[in-house]
Amino acid sequence: MERRIYLDNASSTSVSSEVLNEMMPCFTSFYGEPSKSHAFGREASGLVERSREKIAKSINANAKEVYFTSSATESNNWAILGLARANRSKGNHIIVSKLESESVLACCKQLETEGFDVDYIDCDSEGLVSLIELLHYIKDETILVSISAVNKDIGTIQNIKTLANIAHDKGAIFHTDASMAVGFVKLDVVDMGIDAMTMSAKAIHGPKGVGALYVKNGVEIEKFMLGSNEEFGMRAGSLNVPAIVGFGKAVEVATRDIVVNNQKLKGLRDYFVRNVTEKIEYIKVNGHQYQKANNILSLSFEMINSESLMALLDLNGISVSASINDDMTPNNTLKAIHLGDEYIYGTIRFSFDKSISKDDVDYVIDTLTKQVAKLRAMSPVTKTGRAK
């Protein structure tokens, strides 16, 4: 049987047996519409509310502050558009970092067409958002600051509590996309000063197609979809009960196992980095050296095409992610950290999971070393003139 190793867990994970077992009765026994008042509806509604409570507990929130969505993308859309439009009477200025996901940046571009003023602030070479720039750009008219908790491309963990404090000093709402943080970083919305937060199930062994948005009680936000009265009247549409139940269980398990999982992931990642950097020349490790999620590793290989390397790894049963856009341009994170031209097109993200073994990692190290050597043999001299 062909060996297959999945190292794209930041994109999506397998659904764990614990989560799947929790979901299965929703397909066969508890299939009622949760908005209905009959027995079947009440059963389904009870399952939804228990999941809501599990997620709220994991972030130190009230259950009525958690709204279910179809994805992190939807949660980001609702947060950015809904918060900005609902608070326009207080000002029209928004601040986001250049590191944000496309769903956040696209919403900001839309708001600019509606007359909002948006500033996109820089970060340093390790991916930490500049506090100085935030202090420089924030003003009395600022109504919203949005900065992701963990960068999905390089794994850098932001100083969320400090960033939120700066936003609050000017009376601005603070939103964070925590879809890459849930299950890997301890989140406390009260202690960290978070007003709105995006979450997702698919990176923590939950099902795809379900997310959540935390909105602090008292924070004004527009309704996202119209037509019926689900989610406390704020988002219309039938709820995906099996996915929501799976999401709740995934968060419960991830929170329960966060310490042991992080210990294993850090060990695997550090072992991988140590061996790869010893065996392969002209390689750059991206992200903060210490303040980084343990499951995400971004490596840049000098004068290597990431799409070619990803394809060769795939042929050898290893699935990774090339940090490149659909139009073959580098993604916004690599541009924001000012990665040099010799590295920026050769960046691969390896995202680990607790199921990966040391033997798997050794196979990836050996295969990666061979495939990089193969590509470099086709182009023996780098842009900087170094012979291979």
GROMACS .gro file of C-alpha atoms in nm:
model
  388
    1MET     CA    1   0.000   0.000   0.000
    2GLU     CA    2   0.130   0.346  -0.092
    3ARG     CA    3   0.250   0.544   0.206
    4ARG     CA    4   0.048   0.861   0.265
    5ILE     CA    5   0.134   1.133   0.517
    6TYR     CA    6  -0.094   1.433   0.560
    7LEU     CA    7   0.080   1.753   0.667
    8ASP     CA    8  -0.188   2.006   0.569
    9ASN     CA    9  -0.382   1.995   0.896
   10ALA     CA   10  -0.406   2.375   0.917
   11SER     CA   11  -0.636   2.352   0.614
   12SER     CA   12  -0.848   2.066   0.739
   13THR     CA   13  -0.823   1.764   0.968
   14SER     CA   14  -0.986   1.423   0.978
   15VAL     CA   15  -1.297   1.393   1.194
   16SER     CA   16  -1.196   1.208   1.511
   17SER     CA   17  -1.379   0.898   1.631
   18GLU     CA   18  -1.496   1.083   1.943
   19VAL     CA   19  -1.647   1.359   1.731
   20LEU     CA   20  -1.799   1.120   1.477
   21ASN     CA   21  -1.961   0.909   1.748
   22GLU     CA   22  -2.116   1.225   1.894
   23MET     CA   23  -2.252   1.327   1.553
   24MET     CA   24  -2.400   0.998   1.432
   25PRO     CA   25  -2.728   1.004   1.632
   26CYS     CA   26  -2.806   1.342   1.474
   27PHE     CA   27  -2.843   1.168   1.136
   28THR     CA   28  -3.060   0.881   1.254
   29SER     CA   29  -3.239   0.967   1.578
   30PHE     CA   30  -3.228   1.340   1.656
   31TYR     CA   31  -3.305   1.476   1.312
   32GLY     CA   32  -3.570   1.732   1.400
   33GLU     CA   33  -3.554   2.099   1.301
   34PRO     CA   34  -3.430   2.277   1.617
   35SER     CA   35  -3.652   2.581   1.560
   36LYS     CA   36  -3.966   2.365   1.593
   37SER     CA   37  -4.148   2.336   1.925
   38HIS     CA   38  -4.243   1.967   1.895
   39ALA     CA   39  -4.049   1.686   2.067
   40PHE     CA   40  -3.815   1.619   1.775
   41GLY     CA   41  -3.735   1.989   1.749
   42ARG     CA   42  -3.676   2.024   2.122
   43GLU     CA   43  -3.434   1.730   2.115
   44ALA     CA   44  -3.232   1.884   1.832
   45SER     CA   45  -3.242   2.225   1.997
   46GLY     CA   46  -3.109   2.075   2.320
   47LEU     CA   47  -2.811   1.927   2.134
   48VAL     CA   48  -2.735   2.262   1.972
   49GLU     CA   49  -2.749   2.445   2.303
   50ARG     CA   50  -2.521   2.192   2.472
   51SER     CA   51  -2.264   2.247   2.200
   52ARG     CA   52  -2.302   2.622   2.235
   53GLU     CA   53  -2.234   2.589   2.607
   54LYS     CA   54  -1.923   2.375   2.548
   55ILE     CA   55  -1.776   2.631   2.309
   56ALA     CA   56  -1.865   2.923   2.535
   57LYS     CA   57  -1.707   2.752   2.836
   58SER     CA   58  -1.383   2.690   2.645
   59ILE     CA   59  -1.335   3.066   2.584
   60ASN     CA   60  -1.489   3.193   2.911
   61ALA     CA   61  -1.796   3.339   2.741
   62ASN     CA   62  -2.170   3.328   2.797
   63ALA     CA   63  -2.350   3.077   2.574
   64LYS     CA   64  -2.580   3.350   2.441
   65GLU     CA   65  -2.272   3.531   2.305
   66VAL     CA   66  -2.190   3.241   2.066
   67TYR     CA   67  -2.354   3.228   1.722
   68PHE     CA   68  -2.314   2.936   1.484
   69THR     CA   69  -2.214   2.993   1.120
   70SER     CA   70  -2.113   2.782   0.822
   71SER     CA   71  -1.738   2.855   0.841
   72ALA     CA   72  -1.463   3.087   0.957
   73THR     CA   73  -1.507   3.275   0.630
   74GLU     CA   74  -1.871   3.347   0.710
   75SER     CA   75  -1.783   3.443   1.067
   76ASN     CA   76  -1.522   3.689   0.941
   77ASN     CA   77  -1.767   3.835   0.690
   78TRP     CA   78  -2.033   3.878   0.957
   79ALA     CA   79  -1.785   4.029   1.204
   80ILE     CA   80  -1.615   4.280   0.973
   81LEU     CA   81  -1.921   4.389   0.776
   82GLY     CA   82  -2.170   4.361   1.061
   83LEU     CA   83  -1.963   4.542   1.323
   84ALA     CA   84  -1.856   4.822   1.089
   85ARG     CA   85  -2.203   4.894   0.953
   86ALA     CA   86  -2.375   4.873   1.294
   87ASN     CA   87  -2.132   5.121   1.449
   88ARG     CA   88  -2.096   5.369   1.164
   89SER     CA   89  -2.262   5.645   1.362
   90LYS     CA   90  -1.958   5.640   1.596
   91GLY     CA   91  -1.698   5.667   1.319
   92ASN     CA   92  -1.586   5.521   0.987
   93HIS     CA   93  -1.226   5.416   1.051
   94ILE     CA   94  -1.108   5.052   1.059
   95ILE     CA   95  -0.765   4.903   1.123
   96VAL     CA   96  -0.655   4.554   1.016
   97SER     CA   97  -0.312   4.400   0.972
   98LYS     CA   98  -0.163   4.308   0.636
   99LEU     CA   99  -0.145   3.949   0.766
  100GLU     CA  100  -0.520   3.890   0.772
  101SER     CA  101  -0.699   3.617   0.577
  102GLU     CA  102  -0.855   3.697   0.243
  103SER     CA  103  -1.204   3.685   0.396
  104VAL     CA  104  -1.112   3.977   0.625
  105LEU     CA  105  -0.924   4.175   0.362
  106ALA     CA  106  -1.200   4.130   0.102
  107CYS     CA  107  -1.458   4.262   0.348
  108CYS     CA  108  -1.239   4.565   0.417
  109LYS     CA  109  -1.213   4.635   0.044
  110GLN     CA  110  -1.593   4.619   0.024
  111LEU     CA  111  -1.627   4.861   0.315
  112GLU     CA  112  -1.392   5.105   0.142
  113THR     CA  113  -1.641   5.120  -0.147
  114GLU     CA  114  -1.905   5.214   0.111
  115GLY     CA  115  -1.704   5.510   0.237
  116PHE     CA  116  -1.517   5.352   0.525
  117ASP     CA  117  -1.153   5.445   0.579
  118VAL     CA  118  -0.930   5.138   0.627
  119ASP     CA  119  -0.565   5.131   0.735
  120TYR     CA  120  -0.361   4.814   0.682
  121ILE     CA  121  -0.080   4.802   0.936
  122ASP     CA  122   0.257   4.628   0.904
  123CYS     CA  123   0.429   4.356   1.100
  124ASP     CA  124   0.793   4.269   1.164
  125SER     CA  125   0.993   3.999   0.984
  126GLU     CA  126   0.868   3.737   1.234
  127GLY     CA  127   0.504   3.821   1.175
  128LEU     CA  128   0.429   4.019   1.490
  129VAL     CA  129   0.194   4.309   1.425
  130SER     CA  130   0.352   4.647   1.493
  131LEU     CA  131   0.220   4.801   1.813
  132ILE     CA  132   0.381   5.130   1.711
  133GLU     CA  133   0.184   5.137   1.384
  134LEU     CA  134  -0.139   5.057   1.565
  135LEU     CA  135  -0.076   5.342   1.809
  136HIS     CA  136   0.008   5.570   1.517
  137TYR     CA  137  -0.303   5.497   1.308
  138ILE     CA  138  -0.571   5.455   1.574
  139LYS     CA  139  -0.784   5.763   1.635
  140ASP     CA  140  -1.112   5.878   1.785
  141GLU     CA  141  -1.299   5.779   1.465
  142THR     CA  142  -1.168   5.420   1.478
  143ILE     CA  143  -1.459   5.184   1.537
  144LEU     CA  144  -1.300   4.845   1.466
  145VAL     CA  145  -0.959   4.677   1.494
  146SER     CA  146  -0.924   4.322   1.357
  147ILE     CA  147  -0.606   4.116   1.399
  148SER     CA  148  -0.583   3.736   1.382
  149ALA     CA  149  -0.473   3.549   1.695
  150VAL     CA  150  -0.253   3.299   1.509
  151ASN     CA  151  -0.132   3.350   1.154
  152LYS     CA  152  -0.242   3.060   0.936
  153ASP     CA  153   0.067   3.070   0.715
  154ILE     CA  154   0.359   3.099   0.958
  155GLY     CA  155   0.197   3.030   1.296
  156THR     CA  156   0.304   3.347   1.478
  157ILE     CA  157   0.092   3.416   1.787
  158GLN     CA  158  -0.006   3.782   1.828
  159ASN     CA  159  -0.006   3.982   2.151
  160ILE     CA  160  -0.385   3.993   2.150
  161LYS     CA  161  -0.437   4.131   2.502
  162THR     CA  162  -0.209   4.428   2.434
  163LEU     CA  163  -0.361   4.493   2.092
  164ALA     CA  164  -0.713   4.483   2.239
  165ASN     CA  165  -0.615   4.726   2.516
  166ILE     CA  166  -0.489   4.976   2.258
  167ALA     CA  167  -0.817   4.945   2.066
  168HIS     CA  168  -1.025   4.992   2.380
  169ASP     CA  169  -0.830   5.302   2.483
  170LYS     CA  170  -0.985   5.472   2.179
  171GLY     CA  171  -1.326   5.312   2.227
  172ALA     CA  172  -1.284   5.075   1.929
  173ILE     CA  173  -1.421   4.721   1.905
  174PHE     CA  174  -1.157   4.449   1.889
  175HIS     CA  175  -1.214   4.142   1.669
  176THR     CA  176  -0.979   3.850   1.621
  177ASP     CA  177  -0.987   3.558   1.381
  178ALA     CA  178  -0.900   3.271   1.616
  179SER     CA  179  -0.975   2.990   1.371
  180MET     CA  180  -0.608   2.880   1.388
  181ALA     CA  181  -0.586   2.933   1.765
  182VAL     CA  182  -0.874   2.725   1.902
  183GLY     CA  183  -0.733   2.405   2.048
  184PHE     CA  184  -0.372   2.525   2.029
  185VAL     CA  185  -0.370   2.848   2.232
  186LYS     CA  186  -0.557   2.914   2.556
  187LEU     CA  187  -0.832   3.166   2.481
  188ASP     CA  188  -1.012   3.373   2.743
  189VAL     CA  189  -1.222   3.647   2.585
  190VAL     CA  190  -1.269   3.830   2.914
  191ASP     CA  191  -0.904   3.835   3.020
  192MET     CA  192  -0.782   3.910   2.666
  193GLY     CA  193  -1.035   4.188   2.605
  194ILE     CA  194  -1.184   4.032   2.292
  195ASP     CA  195  -1.515   4.181   2.173
  196ALA     CA  196  -1.573   3.949   1.877
  197MET     CA  197  -1.396   3.629   1.776
  198THR     CA  198  -1.407   3.392   1.478
  199MET     CA  199  -1.385   3.015   1.536
  200SER     CA  200  -1.392   2.704   1.318
  201ALA     CA  201  -1.415   2.326   1.364
  202LYS     CA  202  -1.217   2.187   1.073
  203ALA     CA  203  -0.865   2.236   1.215
  204ILE     CA  204  -0.940   2.053   1.543
  205HIS     CA  205  -1.081   1.723   1.411
  206GLY     CA  206  -1.430   1.859   1.379
  207PRO     CA  207  -1.645   1.856   1.064
  208LYS     CA  208  -1.612   2.101   0.777
  209GLY     CA  209  -1.887   2.350   0.709
  210VAL     CA  210  -1.936   2.483   1.061
  211GLY     CA  211  -1.794   2.782   1.246
  212ALA     CA  212  -1.894   3.024   1.517
  213LEU     CA  213  -1.876   3.391   1.598
  214TYR     CA  214  -1.844   3.515   1.955
  215VAL     CA  215  -1.988   3.865   2.006
  216LYS     CA  216  -1.963   4.021   2.349
  217ASN     CA  217  -2.293   4.112   2.505
  218GLY     CA  218  -2.368   4.479   2.436
  219VAL     CA  219  -2.156   4.504   2.121
  220GLU     CA  220  -2.371   4.617   1.829
  221ILE     CA  221  -2.361   4.404   1.513
  222GLU     CA  222  -2.592   4.384   1.213
  223LYS     CA  223  -2.795   4.072   1.142
  224PHE     CA  224  -2.615   3.856   0.890
  225MET     CA  225  -2.898   3.679   0.705
  226LEU     CA  226  -3.266   3.759   0.691
  227GLY     CA  227  -3.567   3.537   0.650
  228SER     CA  228  -3.626   3.355   0.978
  229ASN     CA  229  -3.541   3.387   1.345
  230GLU     CA  230  -3.260   3.139   1.424
  231GLU     CA  231  -2.952   3.223   1.637
  232PHE     CA  232  -3.131   3.462   1.872
  233GLY     CA  233  -3.279   3.639   1.571
  234MET     CA  234  -2.936   3.736   1.433
  235ARG     CA  235  -2.875   3.477   1.157
  236ALA     CA  236  -3.151   3.316   0.955
  237GLY     CA  237  -3.137   2.962   0.818
  238SER     CA  238  -3.171   2.602   0.934
  239LEU     CA  239  -2.889   2.500   1.164
  240ASN     CA  240  -2.653   2.217   1.067
  241VAL     CA  241  -2.720   2.017   1.382
  242PRO     CA  242  -2.478   1.725   1.319
  243ALA     CA  243  -2.192   1.965   1.239
  244ILE     CA  244  -2.270   2.186   1.539
  245VAL     CA  245  -2.273   1.883   1.769
  246GLY     CA  246  -1.941   1.773   1.620
  247PHE     CA  247  -1.799   2.122   1.665
  248GLY     CA  248  -1.893   2.124   2.032
  249LYS     CA  249  -1.732   1.786   2.090
  250ALA     CA  250  -1.419   1.883   1.895
  251VAL     CA  251  -1.373   2.195   2.108
  252GLU     CA  252  -1.434   1.996   2.425
  253VAL     CA  253  -1.170   1.736   2.331
  254ALA     CA  254  -0.918   1.993   2.204
  255THR     CA  255  -0.950   2.194   2.524
  256ARG     CA  256  -0.919   1.881   2.738
  257ASP     CA  257  -0.605   1.763   2.555
  258ILE     CA  258  -0.441   2.098   2.477
  259VAL     CA  259  -0.136   2.051   2.701
  260VAL     CA  260  -0.045   1.698   2.593
  261ASN     CA  261  -0.116   1.773   2.226
  262ASN     CA  262   0.102   2.086   2.231
  263GLN     CA  263   0.386   1.894   2.393
  264LYS     CA  264   0.378   1.629   2.120
  265LEU     CA  265   0.338   1.878   1.836
  266LYS     CA  266   0.627   2.091   1.961
  267GLY     CA  267   0.849   1.784   1.986
  268LEU     CA  268   0.765   1.674   1.631
  269ARG     CA  269   0.808   2.023   1.485
  270ASP     CA  270   1.138   2.093   1.660
  271TYR     CA  271   1.276   1.752   1.558
  272PHE     CA  272   1.170   1.818   1.199
  273VAL     CA  273   1.327   2.166   1.191
  274ARG     CA  274   1.651   2.049   1.348
  275ASN     CA  275   1.702   1.769   1.098
  276VAL     CA  276   1.585   1.954   0.788
  277THR     CA  277   1.807   2.255   0.854
  278GLU     CA  278   2.103   2.023   0.907
  279LYS     CA  279   2.044   1.833   0.582
  280ILE     CA  280   1.931   2.110   0.347
  281GLU     CA  281   2.129   2.427   0.275
  282TYR     CA  282   1.984   2.773   0.211
  283ILE     CA  283   1.662   2.728   0.400
  284LYS     CA  284   1.470   2.982   0.610
  285VAL     CA  285   1.234   2.911   0.900
  286ASN     CA  286   0.952   3.166   0.901
  287GLY     CA  287   0.756   3.304   1.195
  288HIS     CA  288   0.848   3.393   1.550
  289GLN     CA  289   1.111   3.166   1.702
  290TYR     CA  290   0.920   3.113   2.027
  291GLN     CA  291   0.579   3.281   2.001
  292LYS     CA  292   0.442   3.033   1.750
  293ALA     CA  293   0.163   2.772   1.732
  294ASN     CA  294   0.318   2.428   1.764
  295ASN     CA  295   0.129   2.274   1.473
  296ILE     CA  296   0.237   2.517   1.199
  297LEU     CA  297   0.578   2.534   1.034
  298SER     CA  298   0.666   2.752   0.736
  299LEU     CA  299   0.993   2.682   0.550
  300SER     CA  300   1.133   2.874   0.255
  301PHE     CA  301   1.383   2.707   0.021
  302GLU     CA  302   1.610   2.941  -0.170
  303MET     CA  303   1.544   2.945  -0.547
  304ILE     CA  304   1.297   2.654  -0.531
  305ASN     CA  305   0.950   2.669  -0.685
  306SER     CA  306   0.703   2.575  -0.412
  307GLU     CA  307   0.447   2.433  -0.655
  308SER     CA  308   0.709   2.201  -0.805
  309LEU     CA  309   0.828   2.089  -0.463
  310MET     CA  310   0.472   2.034  -0.342
  311ALA     CA  311   0.399   1.822  -0.651
  312LEU     CA  312   0.710   1.607  -0.600
  313LEU     CA  313   0.623   1.553  -0.235
  314ASP     CA  314   0.269   1.460  -0.335
  315LEU     CA  315   0.403   1.199  -0.577
  316ASN     CA  316   0.582   1.049  -0.277
  317GLY     CA  317   0.265   1.041  -0.066
  318ILE     CA  318   0.325   1.360   0.134
  319SER     CA  319   0.057   1.631   0.136
  320VAL     CA  320   0.165   1.985   0.221
  321SER     CA  321   0.057   2.337   0.126
  322ALA     CA  322   0.241   2.580  -0.101
  323SER     CA  323   0.216   2.938   0.028
  324ILE     CA  324   0.103   3.083  -0.302
  325ASN     CA  325  -0.216   3.233  -0.443
  326ASP     CA  326  -0.424   3.091  -0.726
  327ASP     CA  327  -0.261   3.338  -0.966
  328MET     CA  328   0.083   3.204  -0.862
  329THR     CA  329   0.175   3.515  -0.664
  330PRO     CA  330   0.304   3.488  -0.304
  331ASN     CA  331   0.035   3.521  -0.038
  332ASN     CA  332  -0.011   3.835   0.168
  333THR     CA  333   0.167   3.697   0.476
  334LEU     CA  334   0.493   3.638   0.290
  335LYS     CA  335   0.474   3.986   0.143
  336ALA     CA  336   0.398   4.138   0.484
  337ILE     CA  337   0.706   3.983   0.648
  338HIS     CA  338   0.916   4.109   0.355
  339LEU     CA  339   1.051   3.769   0.261
  340GLY     CA  340   1.325   3.810   0.000
  341ASP     CA  341   1.270   3.729  -0.367
  342GLU     CA  342   1.510   3.436  -0.345
  343TYR     CA  343   1.285   3.268  -0.083
  344ILE     CA  344   0.932   3.397  -0.133
  345TYR     CA  345   0.836   3.165  -0.421
  346GLY     CA  346   0.980   2.859  -0.247
  347THR     CA  347   0.771   2.856   0.071
  348ILE     CA  348   0.596   2.545   0.199
  349ARG     CA  349   0.369   2.513   0.502
  350PHE     CA  350   0.389   2.190   0.700
  351SER     CA  351   0.106   2.160   0.952
  352PHE     CA  352   0.132   1.872   1.197
  353ASP     CA  353  -0.121   1.663   1.382
  354LYS     CA  354  -0.105   1.450   1.697
  355SER     CA  355  -0.145   1.133   1.488
  356ILE     CA  356   0.187   1.188   1.303
  357SER     CA  357   0.464   0.953   1.422
  358LYS     CA  358   0.839   1.005   1.443
  359ASP     CA  359   0.875   0.744   1.169
  360ASP     CA  360   0.645   0.956   0.949
  361VAL     CA  361   0.857   1.263   1.019
  362ASP     CA  362   1.177   1.075   0.932
  363TYR     CA  363   1.025   0.970   0.600
  364VAL     CA  364   0.925   1.330   0.524
  365ILE     CA  365   1.273   1.459   0.613
  366ASP     CA  366   1.439   1.202   0.387
  367THR     CA  367   1.198   1.262   0.099
  368LEU     CA  368   1.213   1.640   0.130
  369THR     CA  369   1.594   1.635   0.127
  370LYS     CA  370   1.601   1.424  -0.189
  371GLN     CA  371   1.338   1.629  -0.374
  372VAL     CA  372   1.501   1.965  -0.292
  373ALA     CA  373   1.832   1.824  -0.417
  374LYS     CA  374   1.660   1.705  -0.736
  375LEU     CA  375   1.511   2.048  -0.806
  376ARG     CA  376   1.837   2.225  -0.732
  377ALA     CA  377   2.024   1.991  -0.963
  378MET     CA  378   1.804   2.118  -1.245
  379SER     CA  379   1.911   2.475  -1.158
  380PRO     CA  380   2.256   2.442  -0.998
  381VAL     CA  381   2.321   2.813  -0.935
  382THR     CA  382   2.100   3.033  -0.722
  383LYS     CA  383   2.012   3.395  -0.791
  384THR     CA  384   2.276   3.497  -0.536
  385GLY     CA  385   2.540   3.299  -0.724
  386ARG     CA  386   2.581   3.018  -0.473
  387ALA     CA  387   2.666   2.686  -0.636
  388LYS     CA  388   2.478   2.379  -0.525
   0.00000   0.00000   0.00000
